[in-house]
mmCIF file of C-alpha atoms in Angstrom:
data_model
loop_
_atom_site.group_PDB
_atom_site.id
_atom_site.type_symbol
_atom_site.label_atom_id
_atom_site.label_comp_id
_atom_site.label_asym_id
_atom_site.label_seq_id
_atom_site.Cartn_x
_atom_site.Cartn_y
_atom_site.Cartn_z
ATOM 1 C CA MET A 28 -27.111 23.783 50.785
ATOM 2 C CA VAL A 29 -28.284 22.042 54.827
ATOM 3 C CA VAL A 30 -29.189 18.618 54.657
ATOM 4 C CA LYS A 31 -32.895 17.799 55.461
ATOM 5 C CA VAL A 32 -32.676 15.468 57.874
ATOM 6 C CA TYR A 33 -36.790 13.070 58.202
ATOM 7 C CA GLY A 34 -37.719 11.473 61.140
ATOM 8 C CA PRO A 35 -37.991 12.745 65.663
ATOM 9 C CA VAL A 36 -34.131 13.582 66.809
ATOM 10 C CA ARG A 37 -35.122 10.896 68.912
ATOM 11 C CA ALA A 38 -35.255 7.627 67.137
ATOM 12 C CA ALA A 39 -31.842 5.808 66.859
ATOM 13 C CA CYS A 40 -30.966 5.698 62.862
ATOM 14 C CA VAL A 41 -31.784 9.229 62.600
ATOM 15 C CA GLN A 42 -29.287 9.658 65.700
ATOM 16 C CA ARG A 43 -26.569 8.244 63.410
ATOM 17 C CA VAL A 44 -27.314 10.551 61.121
ATOM 18 C CA LEU A 45 -27.251 13.604 62.701
ATOM 19 C CA LEU A 46 -24.514 12.455 64.841
ATOM 20 C CA CYS A 47 -22.081 12.687 61.137
ATOM 21 C CA LEU A 48 -23.192 15.577 60.499
ATOM 22 C CA LEU A 49 -22.157 16.698 63.527
ATOM 23 C CA GLU A 50 -18.969 15.380 63.334
ATOM 24 C CA LYS A 51 -18.585 16.793 60.336
ATOM 25 C CA ASP A 52 -19.545 20.070 60.892
ATOM 26 C CA VAL A 53 -22.323 20.008 58.120
ATOM 27 C CA GLU A 54 -25.674 22.633 58.196
ATOM 28 C CA PHE A 55 -28.948 20.049 59.056
ATOM 29 C CA GLU A 56 -32.335 20.806 59.339
ATOM 30 C CA ILE A 57 -34.764 18.494 61.459
ATOM 31 C CA VAL A 58 -38.185 17.855 59.495
ATOM 32 C CA HIS A 59 -40.252 16.062 62.451
ATOM 33 C CA VAL A 60 -41.336 13.059 61.364
ATOM 34 C CA ASP A 61 -44.533 11.392 64.294
ATOM 35 C CA LEU A 62 -43.911 7.512 64.836
ATOM 36 C CA ASP A 63 -47.231 8.026 66.917
ATOM 37 C CA ALA A 64 -49.469 8.838 64.199
ATOM 38 C CA GLY A 65 -48.194 7.360 61.690
ATOM 39 C CA GLU A 66 -46.141 10.248 59.898
ATOM 40 C CA HIS A 67 -44.235 8.014 58.570
ATOM 41 C CA LYS A 68 -47.168 5.303 56.683
ATOM 42 C CA ALA A 69 -47.863 8.648 55.021
ATOM 43 C CA PRO A 70 -47.852 8.625 50.897
ATOM 44 C CA ASP A 71 -45.974 11.608 51.135
ATOM 45 C CA PHE A 72 -43.329 10.154 53.172
ATOM 46 C CA LEU A 73 -43.478 7.294 51.785
ATOM 47 C CA LEU A 74 -42.144 9.094 48.492
ATOM 48 C CA ARG A 75 -39.092 9.781 50.260
ATOM 49 C CA GLN A 76 -38.615 6.595 51.912
ATOM 50 C CA PRO A 77 -40.730 3.554 50.809
ATOM 51 C CA PHE A 78 -40.427 1.057 53.234
ATOM 52 C CA GLY A 79 -42.445 3.901 55.718
ATOM 53 C CA GLN A 80 -39.655 3.659 58.127
ATOM 54 C CA VAL A 81 -36.401 6.810 59.513
ATOM 55 C CA PRO A 82 -34.522 8.703 58.445
ATOM 56 C CA ALA A 83 -34.870 10.409 54.916
ATOM 57 C CA ILE A 84 -32.957 13.210 54.064
ATOM 58 C CA GLU A 85 -33.327 15.758 50.737
ATOM 59 C CA ASP A 86 -29.629 17.500 50.108
ATOM 60 C CA GLY A 87 -30.131 19.261 47.237
ATOM 61 C CA ASP A 88 -31.440 16.183 44.521
ATOM 62 C CA LEU A 89 -29.947 13.971 45.987
ATOM 63 C CA LYS A 90 -32.761 11.967 48.356
ATOM 64 C CA LEU A 91 -31.553 8.936 50.217
ATOM 65 C CA PHE A 92 -33.012 6.374 53.310
ATOM 66 C CA GLU A 93 -31.212 3.600 54.965
ATOM 67 C CA SER A 94 -28.564 5.183 58.317
ATOM 68 C CA ARG A 95 -25.506 3.860 57.688
ATOM 69 C CA ALA A 96 -26.107 4.253 53.329
ATOM 70 C CA ILE A 97 -26.358 7.629 54.810
ATOM 71 C CA ILE A 98 -23.552 8.441 57.346
ATOM 72 C CA ARG A 99 -21.715 5.870 54.726
ATOM 73 C CA TYR A 100 -21.611 8.897 51.851
ATOM 74 C CA TYR A 101 -21.238 12.012 54.412
ATOM 75 C CA ALA A 102 -18.719 9.508 55.461
ATOM 76 C CA ALA A 103 -17.061 10.012 52.066
ATOM 77 C CA LYS A 104 -18.653 13.117 50.866
ATOM 78 C CA TYR A 105 -16.381 15.561 53.320
ATOM 79 C CA GLU A 106 -13.675 12.773 53.927
ATOM 80 C CA GLU A 107 -12.066 16.280 54.056
ATOM 81 C CA ARG A 108 -13.264 17.080 57.243
ATOM 82 C CA GLY A 109 -13.357 16.549 59.942
ATOM 83 C CA PRO A 110 -12.270 13.551 60.966
ATOM 84 C CA LYS A 111 -10.909 10.469 59.475
ATOM 85 C CA LEU A 112 -14.879 8.562 59.314
ATOM 86 C CA LEU A 113 -13.747 5.801 56.957
ATOM 87 C CA GLY A 114 -10.039 5.487 57.675
ATOM 88 C CA LYS A 115 -7.501 6.301 56.073
ATOM 89 C CA SER A 116 -5.813 3.568 54.551
ATOM 90 C CA LEU A 117 -7.924 0.827 51.947
ATOM 91 C CA GLU A 118 -7.305 -1.832 54.620
ATOM 92 C CA GLU A 119 -8.940 0.437 57.219
ATOM 93 C CA ARG A 120 -11.752 0.832 55.540
ATOM 94 C CA ALA A 121 -12.474 -2.857 55.629
ATOM 95 C CA VAL A 122 -11.648 -2.511 58.779
ATOM 96 C CA VAL A 123 -13.875 -0.247 59.071
ATOM 97 C CA ASP A 124 -16.571 -1.521 57.131
ATOM 98 C CA GLN A 125 -16.259 -4.846 58.846
ATOM 99 C CA TRP A 126 -17.718 -3.524 62.456
ATOM 100 C CA VAL A 127 -20.206 -1.225 60.313
ATOM 101 C CA GLU A 128 -21.746 -4.393 59.014
ATOM 102 C CA VAL A 129 -21.210 -6.010 63.242
ATOM 103 C CA GLU A 130 -23.720 -2.992 64.403
ATOM 104 C CA ALA A 131 -25.613 -3.771 61.886
ATOM 105 C CA HIS A 132 -26.404 -7.899 61.659
ATOM 106 C CA ASN A 133 -24.792 -9.058 65.478
ATOM 107 C CA PHE A 134 -26.173 -5.933 67.414
ATOM 108 C CA ASN A 135 -28.622 -3.499 66.637
ATOM 109 C CA ASP A 136 -30.955 -6.344 66.336
ATOM 110 C CA LEU A 137 -30.795 -7.499 70.031
ATOM 111 C CA VAL A 138 -30.979 -4.160 71.036
ATOM 112 C CA TYR A 139 -33.586 -3.428 69.184
ATOM 113 C CA THR A 140 -35.354 -6.208 70.867
ATOM 114 C CA LEU A 141 -34.735 -5.892 74.197
ATOM 115 C CA VAL A 142 -35.562 -2.050 74.214
ATOM 116 C CA LEU A 143 -38.895 -2.683 72.599
ATOM 117 C CA GLN A 144 -39.631 -5.215 74.734
ATOM 118 C CA LEU A 145 -38.869 -3.897 77.649
ATOM 119 C CA VAL A 146 -39.190 0.160 77.754
ATOM 120 C CA ILE A 147 -41.967 0.717 74.610
ATOM 121 C CA LEU A 148 -44.215 -1.672 74.853
ATOM 122 C CA PRO A 149 -44.721 -0.923 77.840
ATOM 123 C CA ARG A 150 -44.582 2.813 77.559
ATOM 124 C CA MET A 151 -47.943 1.798 74.893
ATOM 125 C CA GLY A 152 -49.091 -0.499 77.853
ATOM 126 C CA LYS A 153 -48.187 -3.951 76.670
ATOM 127 C CA GLN A 154 -46.921 -6.515 78.179
ATOM 128 C CA GLY A 155 -43.380 -7.269 76.473
ATOM 129 C CA ASP A 156 -41.926 -10.978 76.632
ATOM 130 C CA LEU A 157 -38.939 -10.827 79.777
ATOM 131 C CA ALA A 158 -37.991 -14.172 78.256
ATOM 132 C CA LEU A 159 -37.652 -13.232 74.751
ATOM 133 C CA ALA A 160 -35.436 -9.756 75.942
ATOM 134 C CA HIS A 161 -33.497 -12.618 78.964
ATOM 135 C CA GLY A 162 -33.021 -15.113 75.589
ATOM 136 C CA CYS A 163 -31.497 -11.316 73.451
ATOM 137 C CA GLU A 164 -29.429 -10.314 76.750
ATOM 138 C CA GLN A 165 -27.621 -13.566 76.904
ATOM 139 C CA LYS A 166 -26.973 -13.497 73.475
ATOM 140 C CA LEU A 167 -25.675 -10.299 73.059
ATOM 141 C CA GLU A 168 -23.333 -11.086 76.409
ATOM 142 C CA LYS A 169 -21.113 -12.957 73.384
ATOM 143 C CA VAL A 170 -21.556 -10.812 71.316
ATOM 144 C CA LEU A 171 -19.770 -7.230 74.437
ATOM 145 C CA ASP A 172 -17.905 -10.139 75.373
ATOM 146 C CA ILE A 173 -15.863 -10.679 71.345
ATOM 147 C CA TYR A 174 -16.029 -6.859 71.382
ATOM 148 C CA ASP A 175 -14.078 -6.571 74.723
ATOM 149 C CA GLN A 176 -11.382 -9.095 73.600
ATOM 150 C CA ARG A 177 -10.704 -6.892 70.064
ATOM 151 C CA LEU A 178 -11.098 -3.796 71.915
ATOM 152 C CA SER A 179 -8.486 -4.667 74.081
ATOM 153 C CA ASN A 180 -5.955 -4.462 71.277
ATOM 154 C CA SER A 181 -7.354 -1.917 69.779
ATOM 155 C CA THR A 182 -9.673 2.337 71.661
ATOM 156 C CA TYR A 183 -11.554 2.009 68.342
ATOM 157 C CA LEU A 184 -13.070 -1.371 67.187
ATOM 158 C CA ALA A 185 -11.511 -0.364 63.966
ATOM 159 C CA GLY A 186 -7.501 0.432 65.402
ATOM 160 C CA ASP A 187 -7.195 3.544 66.872
ATOM 161 C CA THR A 188 -8.872 6.471 65.873
ATOM 162 C CA PHE A 189 -12.142 6.997 66.042
ATOM 163 C CA THR A 190 -14.786 5.914 63.109
ATOM 164 C CA LEU A 191 -17.829 4.988 61.799
ATOM 165 C CA ALA A 192 -17.091 1.770 63.428
ATOM 166 C CA ASP A 193 -17.967 3.643 66.343
ATOM 167 C CA LEU A 194 -20.519 6.226 65.907
ATOM 168 C CA THR A 195 -22.560 3.533 64.406
ATOM 169 C CA HIS A 196 -23.083 2.338 67.907
ATOM 170 C CA LEU A 197 -23.153 5.025 70.249
ATOM 171 C CA PRO A 198 -27.421 5.348 69.305
ATOM 172 C CA ALA A 199 -28.727 2.155 70.556
ATOM 173 C CA ILE A 200 -26.009 1.438 73.533
ATOM 174 C CA ARG A 201 -27.526 5.181 74.584
ATOM 175 C CA TYR A 202 -31.095 3.449 74.657
ATOM 176 C CA LEU A 203 -29.636 0.369 76.131
ATOM 177 C CA VAL A 204 -27.825 1.326 79.838
ATOM 178 C CA ASN A 205 -29.928 4.448 79.964
ATOM 179 C CA ASP A 206 -33.283 3.608 78.547
ATOM 180 C CA ALA A 207 -33.648 -0.251 79.183
ATOM 181 C CA GLY A 208 -30.901 -0.448 82.367
ATOM 182 C CA MET A 209 -28.658 -2.965 80.513
ATOM 183 C CA GLY A 210 -25.730 -0.613 81.789
ATOM 184 C CA HIS A 211 -23.810 -3.878 83.526
ATOM 185 C CA LEU A 212 -23.557 -5.325 80.075
ATOM 186 C CA VAL A 213 -21.055 -2.371 79.522
ATOM 187 C CA THR A 214 -19.600 -2.253 83.200
ATOM 188 C CA GLN A 215 -19.020 -5.495 83.861
ATOM 189 C CA ARG A 216 -15.730 -5.204 80.277
ATOM 190 C CA GLU A 217 -13.052 -3.196 81.925
ATOM 191 C CA HIS A 218 -12.116 -3.152 77.431
ATOM 192 C CA VAL A 219 -15.957 -1.845 76.201
ATOM 193 C CA ASN A 220 -16.754 0.541 78.976
ATOM 194 C CA ALA A 221 -13.303 2.354 79.187
ATOM 195 C CA TRP A 222 -14.644 2.741 75.454
ATOM 196 C CA LEU A 223 -18.024 3.710 75.893
ATOM 197 C CA GLN A 224 -16.996 5.907 78.250
ATOM 198 C CA THR A 225 -14.377 7.432 75.516
ATOM 199 C CA ILE A 226 -16.542 7.732 72.458
ATOM 200 C CA SER A 227 -19.539 9.542 74.984
ATOM 201 C CA ASN A 228 -17.473 12.164 75.390
ATOM 202 C CA ARG A 229 -16.524 13.803 71.822
ATOM 203 C CA SER A 230 -18.388 17.232 71.132
ATOM 204 C CA ALA A 231 -20.358 16.024 68.400
ATOM 205 C CA TRP A 232 -21.728 14.064 70.773
ATOM 206 C CA LYS A 233 -22.653 15.701 73.157
ATOM 207 C CA LYS A 234 -24.512 18.618 70.754
ATOM 208 C CA LEU A 235 -26.633 15.501 70.355
ATOM 209 C CA MET A 236 -27.281 15.497 73.458
ATOM 210 C CA MET A 237 -28.648 18.279 74.345
ATOM 211 C CA LEU A 238 -29.987 18.719 70.670
ATOM 212 C CA ALA A 239 -32.409 14.954 71.868
ATOM 213 C CA ASN A 240 -33.358 16.997 75.405
ATOM 214 C CA TYR A 241 -31.897 14.037 76.459
#
């Protein structure tokens, strides 16, 4: 069964799902949703995602939205295929979940605000709030200091193997470094920088970058 993924391939949350499917070698079809044209707010799309956000997936009879819920589902469904993205024990799973939550609540919102103010709004011909962006940068520095400390003791966020804890960060970090010009936040932190070099060298991520035409 081919998984249908609804959303633009360059949207970070869509990429989170696609990356998981690539890691697990799950066949998928991208159904483009034009955000600029407001297709994510159209009645037919709201039947798939009532909050009008991307991505949403369709897998046989299963319809699901929220990217982190989707990647947890496929990591569990195909647990024996490819990398053990959920961890190998109950304790490891708890640590993976912990860092997925950290990404969602302590990392992603700051990166999103930075990219919105420095990249998206200017592309739309609007003025970004530089003071807000600077405040987010300062907060993100403190978050990444914690990451650097954690990664001084392990190769990956949840331990010694690549898991969802690492995977879930990749799309937003690419936007932070490549689009928002905030690469110094990574390169100034030895262990965060080494971690990013390692996880961005995975074949699934390289395939996604080709798919997104970067």
